[in-house]
Coordinates of N, CA, C and O in Angstrom, one line a residue:
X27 N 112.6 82.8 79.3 CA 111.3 82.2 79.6 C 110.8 82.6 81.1 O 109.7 83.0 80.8
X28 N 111.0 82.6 82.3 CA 111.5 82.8 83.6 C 111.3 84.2 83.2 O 110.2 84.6 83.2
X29 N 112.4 85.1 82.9 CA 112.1 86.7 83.3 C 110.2 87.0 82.4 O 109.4 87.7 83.0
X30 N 110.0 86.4 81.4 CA 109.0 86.8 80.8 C 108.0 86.3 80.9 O 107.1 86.6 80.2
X31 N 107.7 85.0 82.0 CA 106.8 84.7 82.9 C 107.0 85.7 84.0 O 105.7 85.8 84.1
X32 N 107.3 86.5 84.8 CA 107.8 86.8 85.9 C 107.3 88.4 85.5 O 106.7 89.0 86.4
X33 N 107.5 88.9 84.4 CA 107.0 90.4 83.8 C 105.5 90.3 83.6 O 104.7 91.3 83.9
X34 N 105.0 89.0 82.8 CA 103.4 88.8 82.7 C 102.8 88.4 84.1 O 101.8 87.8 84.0
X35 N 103.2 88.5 84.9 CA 102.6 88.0 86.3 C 102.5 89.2 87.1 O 101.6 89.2 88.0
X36 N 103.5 90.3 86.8 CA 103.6 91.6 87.0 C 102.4 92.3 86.4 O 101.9 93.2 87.2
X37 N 101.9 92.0 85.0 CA 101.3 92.9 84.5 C 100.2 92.6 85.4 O 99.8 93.5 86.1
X38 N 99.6 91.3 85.5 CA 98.5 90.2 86.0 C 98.3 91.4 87.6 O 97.4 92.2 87.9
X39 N 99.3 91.1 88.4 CA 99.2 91.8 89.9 C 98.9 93.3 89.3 O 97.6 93.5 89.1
X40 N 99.4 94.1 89.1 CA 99.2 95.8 88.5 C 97.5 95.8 88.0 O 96.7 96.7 88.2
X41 N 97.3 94.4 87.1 CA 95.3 94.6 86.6 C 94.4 94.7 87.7 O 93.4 95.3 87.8
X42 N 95.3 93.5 88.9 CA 94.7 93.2 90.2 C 94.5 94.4 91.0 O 93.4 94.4 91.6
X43 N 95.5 95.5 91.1 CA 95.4 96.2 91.9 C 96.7 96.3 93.1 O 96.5 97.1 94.1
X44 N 97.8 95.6 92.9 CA 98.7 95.1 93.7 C 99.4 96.4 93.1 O 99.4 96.8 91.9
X45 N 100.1 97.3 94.7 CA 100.6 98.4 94.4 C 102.2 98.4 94.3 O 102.8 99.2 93.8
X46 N 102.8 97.1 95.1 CA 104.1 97.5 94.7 C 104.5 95.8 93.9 O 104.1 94.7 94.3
X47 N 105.3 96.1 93.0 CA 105.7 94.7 92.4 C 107.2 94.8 92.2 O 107.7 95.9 91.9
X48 N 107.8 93.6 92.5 CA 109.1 93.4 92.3 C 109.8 92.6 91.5 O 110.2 91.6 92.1
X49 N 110.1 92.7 90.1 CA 110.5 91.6 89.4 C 112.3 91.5 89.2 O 112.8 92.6 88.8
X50 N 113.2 90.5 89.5 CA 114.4 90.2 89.3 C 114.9 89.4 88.2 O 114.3 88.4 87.9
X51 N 115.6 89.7 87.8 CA 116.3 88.8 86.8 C 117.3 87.9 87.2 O 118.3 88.2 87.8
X52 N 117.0 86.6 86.9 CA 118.6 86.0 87.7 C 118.9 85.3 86.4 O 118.0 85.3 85.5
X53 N 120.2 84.6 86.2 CA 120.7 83.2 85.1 C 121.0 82.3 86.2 O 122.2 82.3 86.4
X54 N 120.2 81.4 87.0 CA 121.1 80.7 87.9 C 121.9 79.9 87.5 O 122.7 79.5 88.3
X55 N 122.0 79.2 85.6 CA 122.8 78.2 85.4 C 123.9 78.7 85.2 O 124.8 78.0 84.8
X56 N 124.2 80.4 85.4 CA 125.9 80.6 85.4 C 126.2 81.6 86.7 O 127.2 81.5 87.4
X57 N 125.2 82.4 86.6 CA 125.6 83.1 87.7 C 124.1 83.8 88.3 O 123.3 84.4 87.6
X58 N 123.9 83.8 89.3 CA 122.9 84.0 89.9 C 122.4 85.4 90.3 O 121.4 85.5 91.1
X59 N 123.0 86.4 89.8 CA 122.7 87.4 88.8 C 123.3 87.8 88.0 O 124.1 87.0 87.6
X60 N 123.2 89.0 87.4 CA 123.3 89.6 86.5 C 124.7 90.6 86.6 O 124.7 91.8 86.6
X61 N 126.1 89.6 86.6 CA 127.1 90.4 87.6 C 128.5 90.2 86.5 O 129.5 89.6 87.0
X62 N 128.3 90.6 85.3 CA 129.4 89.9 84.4 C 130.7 91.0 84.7 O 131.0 92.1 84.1
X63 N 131.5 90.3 85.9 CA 133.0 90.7 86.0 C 134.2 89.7 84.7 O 135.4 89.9 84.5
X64 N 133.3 89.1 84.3 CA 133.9 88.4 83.0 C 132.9 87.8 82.2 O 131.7 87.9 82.2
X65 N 133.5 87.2 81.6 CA 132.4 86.5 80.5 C 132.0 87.5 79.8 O 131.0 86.9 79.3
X66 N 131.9 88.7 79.2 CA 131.3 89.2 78.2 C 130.7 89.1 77.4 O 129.8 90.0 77.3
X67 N 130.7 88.3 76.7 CA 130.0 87.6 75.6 C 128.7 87.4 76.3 O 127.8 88.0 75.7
X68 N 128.2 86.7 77.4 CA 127.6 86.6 78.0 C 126.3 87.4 78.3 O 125.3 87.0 78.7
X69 N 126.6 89.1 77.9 CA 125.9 89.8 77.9 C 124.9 89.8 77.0 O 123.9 90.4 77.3
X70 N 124.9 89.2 75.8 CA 124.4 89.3 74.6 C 123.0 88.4 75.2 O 121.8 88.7 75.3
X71 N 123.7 87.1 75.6 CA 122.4 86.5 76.1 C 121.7 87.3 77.1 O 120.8 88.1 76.7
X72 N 121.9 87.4 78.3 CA 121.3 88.4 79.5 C 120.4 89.4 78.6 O 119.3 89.4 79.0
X73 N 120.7 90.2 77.5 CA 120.2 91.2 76.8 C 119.1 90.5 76.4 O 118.0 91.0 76.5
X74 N 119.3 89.5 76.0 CA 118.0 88.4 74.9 C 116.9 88.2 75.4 O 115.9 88.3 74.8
X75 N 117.1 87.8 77.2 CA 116.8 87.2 78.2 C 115.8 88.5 78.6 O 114.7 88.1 78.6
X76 N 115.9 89.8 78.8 CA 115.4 90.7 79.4 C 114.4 91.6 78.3 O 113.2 91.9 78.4
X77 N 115.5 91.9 77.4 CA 114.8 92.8 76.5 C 113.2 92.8 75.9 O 112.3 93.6 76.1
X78 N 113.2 91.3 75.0 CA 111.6 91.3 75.2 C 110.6 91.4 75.5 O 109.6 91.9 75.1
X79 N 110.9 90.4 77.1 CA 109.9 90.8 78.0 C 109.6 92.0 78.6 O 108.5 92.1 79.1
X80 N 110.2 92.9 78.7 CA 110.2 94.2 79.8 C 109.3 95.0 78.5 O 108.3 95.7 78.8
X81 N 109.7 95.0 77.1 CA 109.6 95.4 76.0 C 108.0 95.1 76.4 O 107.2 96.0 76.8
X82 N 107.6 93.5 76.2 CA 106.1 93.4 76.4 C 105.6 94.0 77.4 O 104.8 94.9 77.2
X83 N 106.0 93.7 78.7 CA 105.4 94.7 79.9 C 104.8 96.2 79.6 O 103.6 96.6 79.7
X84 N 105.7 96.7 79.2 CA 105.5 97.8 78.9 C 104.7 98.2 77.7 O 104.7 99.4 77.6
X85 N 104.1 97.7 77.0 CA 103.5 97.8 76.2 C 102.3 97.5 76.3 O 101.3 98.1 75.9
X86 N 102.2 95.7 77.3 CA 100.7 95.6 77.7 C 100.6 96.5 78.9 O 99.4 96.7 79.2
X87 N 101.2 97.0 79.4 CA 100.8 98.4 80.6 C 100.1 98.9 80.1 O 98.9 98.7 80.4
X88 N 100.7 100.2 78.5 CA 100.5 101.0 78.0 C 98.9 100.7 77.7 O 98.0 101.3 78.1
X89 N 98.9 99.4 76.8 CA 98.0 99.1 75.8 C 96.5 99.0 76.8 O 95.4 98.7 76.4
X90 N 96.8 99.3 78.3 CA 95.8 98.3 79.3 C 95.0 99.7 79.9 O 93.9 99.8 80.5
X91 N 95.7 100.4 79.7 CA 96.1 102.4 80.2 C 96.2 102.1 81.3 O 95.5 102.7 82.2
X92 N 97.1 101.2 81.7 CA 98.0 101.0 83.6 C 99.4 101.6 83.7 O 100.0 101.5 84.7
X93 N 100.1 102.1 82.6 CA 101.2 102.8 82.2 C 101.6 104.0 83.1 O 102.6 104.2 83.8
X94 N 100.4 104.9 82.9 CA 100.2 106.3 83.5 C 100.6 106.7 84.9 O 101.2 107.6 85.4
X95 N 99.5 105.3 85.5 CA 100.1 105.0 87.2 C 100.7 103.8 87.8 O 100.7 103.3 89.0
X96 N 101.5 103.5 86.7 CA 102.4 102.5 87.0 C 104.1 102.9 87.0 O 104.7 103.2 86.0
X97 N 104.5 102.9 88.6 CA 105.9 103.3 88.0 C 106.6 102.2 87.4 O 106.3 101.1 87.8
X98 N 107.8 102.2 86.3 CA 108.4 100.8 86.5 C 109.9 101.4 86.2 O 110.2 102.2 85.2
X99 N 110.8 101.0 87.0 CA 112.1 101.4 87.2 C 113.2 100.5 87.1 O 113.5 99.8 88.0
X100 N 114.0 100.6 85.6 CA 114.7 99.7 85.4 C 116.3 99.6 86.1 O 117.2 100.4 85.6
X101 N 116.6 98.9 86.9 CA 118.1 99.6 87.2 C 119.0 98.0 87.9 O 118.5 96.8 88.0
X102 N 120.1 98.5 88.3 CA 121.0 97.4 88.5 C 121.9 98.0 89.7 O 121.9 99.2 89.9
X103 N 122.8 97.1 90.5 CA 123.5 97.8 91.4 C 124.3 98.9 91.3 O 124.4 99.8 92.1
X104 N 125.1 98.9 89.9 CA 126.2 99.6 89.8 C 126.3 100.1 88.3 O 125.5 99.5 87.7
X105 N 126.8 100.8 87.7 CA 127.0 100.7 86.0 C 128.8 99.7 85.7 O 129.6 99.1 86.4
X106 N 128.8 99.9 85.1 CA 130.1 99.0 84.8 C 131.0 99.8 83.8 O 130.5 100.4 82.9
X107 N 132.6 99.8 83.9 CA 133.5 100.2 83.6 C 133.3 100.3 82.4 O 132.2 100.1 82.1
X108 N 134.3 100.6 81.2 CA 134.4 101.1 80.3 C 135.1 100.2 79.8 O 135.1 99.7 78.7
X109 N 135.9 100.1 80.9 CA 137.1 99.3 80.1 C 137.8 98.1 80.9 O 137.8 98.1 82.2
X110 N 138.3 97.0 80.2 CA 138.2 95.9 80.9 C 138.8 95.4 82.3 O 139.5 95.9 83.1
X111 N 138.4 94.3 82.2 CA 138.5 93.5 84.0 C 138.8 92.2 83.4 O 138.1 91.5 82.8
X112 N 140.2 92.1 83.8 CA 140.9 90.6 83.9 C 140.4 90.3 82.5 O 139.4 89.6 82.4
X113 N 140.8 90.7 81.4 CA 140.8 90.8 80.1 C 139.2 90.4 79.1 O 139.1 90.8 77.9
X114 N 138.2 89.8 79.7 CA 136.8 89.6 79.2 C 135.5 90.0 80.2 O 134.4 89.4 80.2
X115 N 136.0 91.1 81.2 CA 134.8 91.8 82.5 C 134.7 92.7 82.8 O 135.8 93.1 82.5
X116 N 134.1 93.7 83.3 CA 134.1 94.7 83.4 C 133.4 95.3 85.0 O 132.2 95.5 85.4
X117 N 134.8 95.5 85.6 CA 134.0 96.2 86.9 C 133.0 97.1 87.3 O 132.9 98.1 86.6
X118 N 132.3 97.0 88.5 CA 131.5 97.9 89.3 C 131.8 99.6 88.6 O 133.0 99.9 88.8
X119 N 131.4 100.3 88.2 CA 131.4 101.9 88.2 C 130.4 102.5 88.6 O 129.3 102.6 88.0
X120 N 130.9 103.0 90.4 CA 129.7 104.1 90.3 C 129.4 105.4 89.8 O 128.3 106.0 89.9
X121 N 130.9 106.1 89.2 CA 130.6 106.9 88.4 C 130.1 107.5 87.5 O 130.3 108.7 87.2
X122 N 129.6 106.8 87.0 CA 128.1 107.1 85.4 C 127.6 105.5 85.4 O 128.2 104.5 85.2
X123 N 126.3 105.8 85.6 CA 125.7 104.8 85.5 C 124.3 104.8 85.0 O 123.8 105.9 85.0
X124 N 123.4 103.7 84.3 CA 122.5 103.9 83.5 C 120.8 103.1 84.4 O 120.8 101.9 84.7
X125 N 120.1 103.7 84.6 CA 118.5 103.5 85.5 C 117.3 104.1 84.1 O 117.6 105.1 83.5
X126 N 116.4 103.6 83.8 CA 116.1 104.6 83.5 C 114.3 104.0 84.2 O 114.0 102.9 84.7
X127 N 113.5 105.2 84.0 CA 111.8 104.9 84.9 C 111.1 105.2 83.4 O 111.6 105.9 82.6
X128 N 110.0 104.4 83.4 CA 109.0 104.5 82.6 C 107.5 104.6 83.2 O 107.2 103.8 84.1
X129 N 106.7 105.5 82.7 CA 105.2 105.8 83.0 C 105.3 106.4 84.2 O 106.3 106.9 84.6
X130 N 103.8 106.2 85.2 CA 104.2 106.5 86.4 C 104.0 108.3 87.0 O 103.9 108.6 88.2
X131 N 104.0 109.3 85.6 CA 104.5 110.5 85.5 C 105.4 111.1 85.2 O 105.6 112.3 85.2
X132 N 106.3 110.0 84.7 CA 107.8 110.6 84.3 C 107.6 111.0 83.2 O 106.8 110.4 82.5
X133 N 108.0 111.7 82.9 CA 108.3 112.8 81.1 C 109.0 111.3 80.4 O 110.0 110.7 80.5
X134 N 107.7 111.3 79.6 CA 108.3 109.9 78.0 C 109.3 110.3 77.2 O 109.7 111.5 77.3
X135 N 110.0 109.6 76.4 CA 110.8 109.6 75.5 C 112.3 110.6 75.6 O 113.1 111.0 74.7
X136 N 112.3 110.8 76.6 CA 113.8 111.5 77.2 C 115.1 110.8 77.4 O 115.0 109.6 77.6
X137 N 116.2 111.3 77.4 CA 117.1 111.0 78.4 C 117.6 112.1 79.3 O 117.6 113.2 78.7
X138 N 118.1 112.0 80.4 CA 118.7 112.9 81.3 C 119.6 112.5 81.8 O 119.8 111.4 82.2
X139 N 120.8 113.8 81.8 CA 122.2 113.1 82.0 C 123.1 112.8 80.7 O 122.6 112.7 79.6
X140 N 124.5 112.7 81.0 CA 125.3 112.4 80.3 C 126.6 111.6 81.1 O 126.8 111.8 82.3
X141 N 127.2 110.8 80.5 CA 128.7 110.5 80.9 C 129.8 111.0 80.0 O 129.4 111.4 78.9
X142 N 131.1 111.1 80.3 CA 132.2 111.8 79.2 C 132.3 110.9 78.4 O 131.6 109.8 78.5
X143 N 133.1 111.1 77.4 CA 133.2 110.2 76.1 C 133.5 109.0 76.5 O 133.0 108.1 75.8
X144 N 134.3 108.5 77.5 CA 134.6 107.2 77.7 C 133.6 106.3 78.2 O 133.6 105.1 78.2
X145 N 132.4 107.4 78.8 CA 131.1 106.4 79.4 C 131.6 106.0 80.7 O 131.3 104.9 81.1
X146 N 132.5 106.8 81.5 CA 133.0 106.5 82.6 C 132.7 107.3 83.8 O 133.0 106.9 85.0
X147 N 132.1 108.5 83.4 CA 132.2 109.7 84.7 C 130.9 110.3 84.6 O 131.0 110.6 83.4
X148 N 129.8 110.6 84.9 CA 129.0 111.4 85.3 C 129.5 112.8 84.5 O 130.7 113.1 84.5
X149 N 128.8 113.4 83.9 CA 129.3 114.4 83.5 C 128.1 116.1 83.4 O 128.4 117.3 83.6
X150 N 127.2 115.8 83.1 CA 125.9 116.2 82.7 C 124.7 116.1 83.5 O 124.2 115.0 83.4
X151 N 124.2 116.7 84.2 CA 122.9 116.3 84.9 C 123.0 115.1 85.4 O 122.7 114.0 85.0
X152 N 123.7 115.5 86.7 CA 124.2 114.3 87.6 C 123.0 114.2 88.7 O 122.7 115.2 89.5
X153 N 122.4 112.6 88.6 CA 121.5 112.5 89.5 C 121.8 111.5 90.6 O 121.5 110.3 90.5
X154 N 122.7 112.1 91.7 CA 122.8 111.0 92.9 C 121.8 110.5 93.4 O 120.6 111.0 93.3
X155 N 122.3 109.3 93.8 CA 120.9 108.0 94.7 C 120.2 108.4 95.6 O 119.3 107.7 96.1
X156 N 120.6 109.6 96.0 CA 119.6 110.6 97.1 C 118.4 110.9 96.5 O 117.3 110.6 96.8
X157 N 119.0 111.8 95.0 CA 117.9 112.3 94.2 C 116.9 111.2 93.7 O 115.7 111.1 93.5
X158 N 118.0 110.2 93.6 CA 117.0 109.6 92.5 C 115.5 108.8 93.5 O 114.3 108.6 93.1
X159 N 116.0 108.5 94.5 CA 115.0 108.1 95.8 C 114.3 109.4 96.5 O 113.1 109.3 96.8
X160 N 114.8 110.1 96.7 CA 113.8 111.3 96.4 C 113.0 111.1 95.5 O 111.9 110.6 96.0
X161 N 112.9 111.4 93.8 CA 112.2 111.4 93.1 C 111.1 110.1 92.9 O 110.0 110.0 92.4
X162 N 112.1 109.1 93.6 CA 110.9 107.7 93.2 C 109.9 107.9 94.5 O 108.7 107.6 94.3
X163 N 110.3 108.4 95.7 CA 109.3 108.8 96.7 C 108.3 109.8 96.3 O 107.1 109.6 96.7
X164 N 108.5 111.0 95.6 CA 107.6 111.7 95.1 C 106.6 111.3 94.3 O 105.5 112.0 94.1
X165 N 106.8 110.5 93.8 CA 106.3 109.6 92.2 C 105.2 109.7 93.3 O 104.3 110.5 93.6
X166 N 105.6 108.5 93.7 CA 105.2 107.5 94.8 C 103.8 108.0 96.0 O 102.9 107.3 96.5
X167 N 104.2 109.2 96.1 CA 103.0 110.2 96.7 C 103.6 110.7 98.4 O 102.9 111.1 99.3
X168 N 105.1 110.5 98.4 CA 105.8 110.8 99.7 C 106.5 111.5 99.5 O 107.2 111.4 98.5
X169 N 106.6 112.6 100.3 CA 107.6 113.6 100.9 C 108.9 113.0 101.5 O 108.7 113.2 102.7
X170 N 109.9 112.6 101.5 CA 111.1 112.2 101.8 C 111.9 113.1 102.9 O 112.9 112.7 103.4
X171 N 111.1 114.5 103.0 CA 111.9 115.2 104.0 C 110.8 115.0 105.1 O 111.1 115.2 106.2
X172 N 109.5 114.6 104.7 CA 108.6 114.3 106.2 C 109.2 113.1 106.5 O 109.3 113.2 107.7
X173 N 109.6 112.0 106.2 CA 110.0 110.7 106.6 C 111.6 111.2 107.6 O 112.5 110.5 107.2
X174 N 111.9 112.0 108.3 CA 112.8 112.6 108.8 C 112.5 111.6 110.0 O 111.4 111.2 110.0
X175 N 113.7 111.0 111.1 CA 113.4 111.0 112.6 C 114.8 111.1 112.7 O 115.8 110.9 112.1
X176 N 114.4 111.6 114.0 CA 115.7 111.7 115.0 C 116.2 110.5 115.7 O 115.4 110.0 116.5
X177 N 117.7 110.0 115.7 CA 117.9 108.9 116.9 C 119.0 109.6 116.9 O 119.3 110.3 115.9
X178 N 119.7 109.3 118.1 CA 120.9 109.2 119.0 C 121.1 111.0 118.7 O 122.3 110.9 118.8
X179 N 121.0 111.6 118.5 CA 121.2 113.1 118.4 C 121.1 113.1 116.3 O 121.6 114.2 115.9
X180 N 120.9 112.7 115.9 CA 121.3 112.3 114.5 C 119.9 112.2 113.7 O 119.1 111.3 113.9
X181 N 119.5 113.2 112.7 CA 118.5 112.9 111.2 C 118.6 111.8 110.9 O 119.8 111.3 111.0
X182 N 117.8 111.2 110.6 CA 117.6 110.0 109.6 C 116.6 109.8 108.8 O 115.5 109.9 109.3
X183 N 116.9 109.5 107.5 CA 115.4 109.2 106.6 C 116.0 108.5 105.5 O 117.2 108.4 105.4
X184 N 115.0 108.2 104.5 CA 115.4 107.2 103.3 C 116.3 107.9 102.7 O 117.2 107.1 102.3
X185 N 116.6 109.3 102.2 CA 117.6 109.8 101.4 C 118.8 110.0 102.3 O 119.8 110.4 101.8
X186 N 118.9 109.7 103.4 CA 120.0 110.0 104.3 C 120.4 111.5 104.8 O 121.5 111.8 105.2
X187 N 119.4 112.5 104.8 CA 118.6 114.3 104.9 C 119.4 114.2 103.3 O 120.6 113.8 103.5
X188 N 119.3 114.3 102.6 CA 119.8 114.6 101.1 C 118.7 114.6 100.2 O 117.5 114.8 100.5
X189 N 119.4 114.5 99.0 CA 118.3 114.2 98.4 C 117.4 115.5 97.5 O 117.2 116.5 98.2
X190 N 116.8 115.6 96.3 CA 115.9 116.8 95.8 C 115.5 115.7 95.1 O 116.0 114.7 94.7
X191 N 113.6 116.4 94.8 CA 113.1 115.6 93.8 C 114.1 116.4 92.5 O 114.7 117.5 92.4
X192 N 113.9 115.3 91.5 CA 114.4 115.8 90.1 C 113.4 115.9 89.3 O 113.1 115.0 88.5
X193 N 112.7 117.3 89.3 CA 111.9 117.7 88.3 C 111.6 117.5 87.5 O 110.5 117.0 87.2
X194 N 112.9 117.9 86.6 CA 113.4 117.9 85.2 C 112.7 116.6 84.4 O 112.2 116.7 83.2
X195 N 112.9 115.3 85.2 CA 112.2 114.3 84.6 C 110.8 114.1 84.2 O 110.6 113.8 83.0
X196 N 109.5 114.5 85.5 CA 108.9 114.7 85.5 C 107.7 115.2 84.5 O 107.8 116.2 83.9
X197 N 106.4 114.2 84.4 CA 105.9 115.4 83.1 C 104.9 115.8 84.0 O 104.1 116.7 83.6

């Protein structure tokens, strides 16, 4: 109820004209995010909890024609193990991990990337957090290598000097 008040209020700011929106998911009556190092089962609800609403979002985007220049970027801190944690959880993996962006300009109905059979390693069209901030700055209408400055003898910018847009996604 909460995430799908929180997605229609989103759509509400994006009709307004509000250019960046930030929506979070929390469960505060178990855990105050979305961080199942156990409980598994658990996930089923969190899925219940998200899926619809983001599902509506995106649809009344589409249906509103605010899709097109709307980025919306689904992601989480880390991907999670394959295999278990303290027998019902599953730890942090930054080795293959699942983000995906919708509208915005991104190429529809794709995936990009792969992990190996265990869903553990990056394997395929590996897009580091450089790239992928690269690419949401490009979306975005920024150059990421102009945001360069220098301190202490040392580059610095949002990709950390790293970083390539990822084309590939792109439509």
């Amino acid at each position: 109820d909460d995430f799908g008040k929180q997605c229609l209020m989103a759509r509400r700011m994006a009709e307004s004209g509000v250019r960046y929106i930030q929506v979070n998911y929390a469960d505060e009556s178990t855990n105050p995010r979305w961080d199942q190092h156990s409980n598994m089962s658990k996930h089923e609800f969190h899925a219940r909890a998200t899926d619809k609403p983001v599902a509506g979002l995106l649809a009344d985007l589409k249906s509103r024609g605010l899709l097109e220049d709307t980025l919306v970027w689904w992601g989480g801190e880390f991907g999670r193990t394959p295999f278990s944690q303290s027998g019902d959880g599953r730890d942090h993996n930054p080795r293959g991990f699942t983000t995906w962006l919708a509208g915005g300009g991104v190429r529809p109905g794709f995936s990009f990337g792969a992990t190996d059979e265990l869903g553990d390693t990056a394997v395929e069209n590996k897009v580091h957090m450089h790239d992928l901030h690269a690419t949401l700055l490009h979306i975005l209408g920024l150059d990421h290598e102009k945001l360069t400055y220098r301190y202490a003898g040392r580059d610095f910018r949002l990709t950390d000097v790293h970083g390539r847009v990822v084309e590939e996604i792109l439509a």
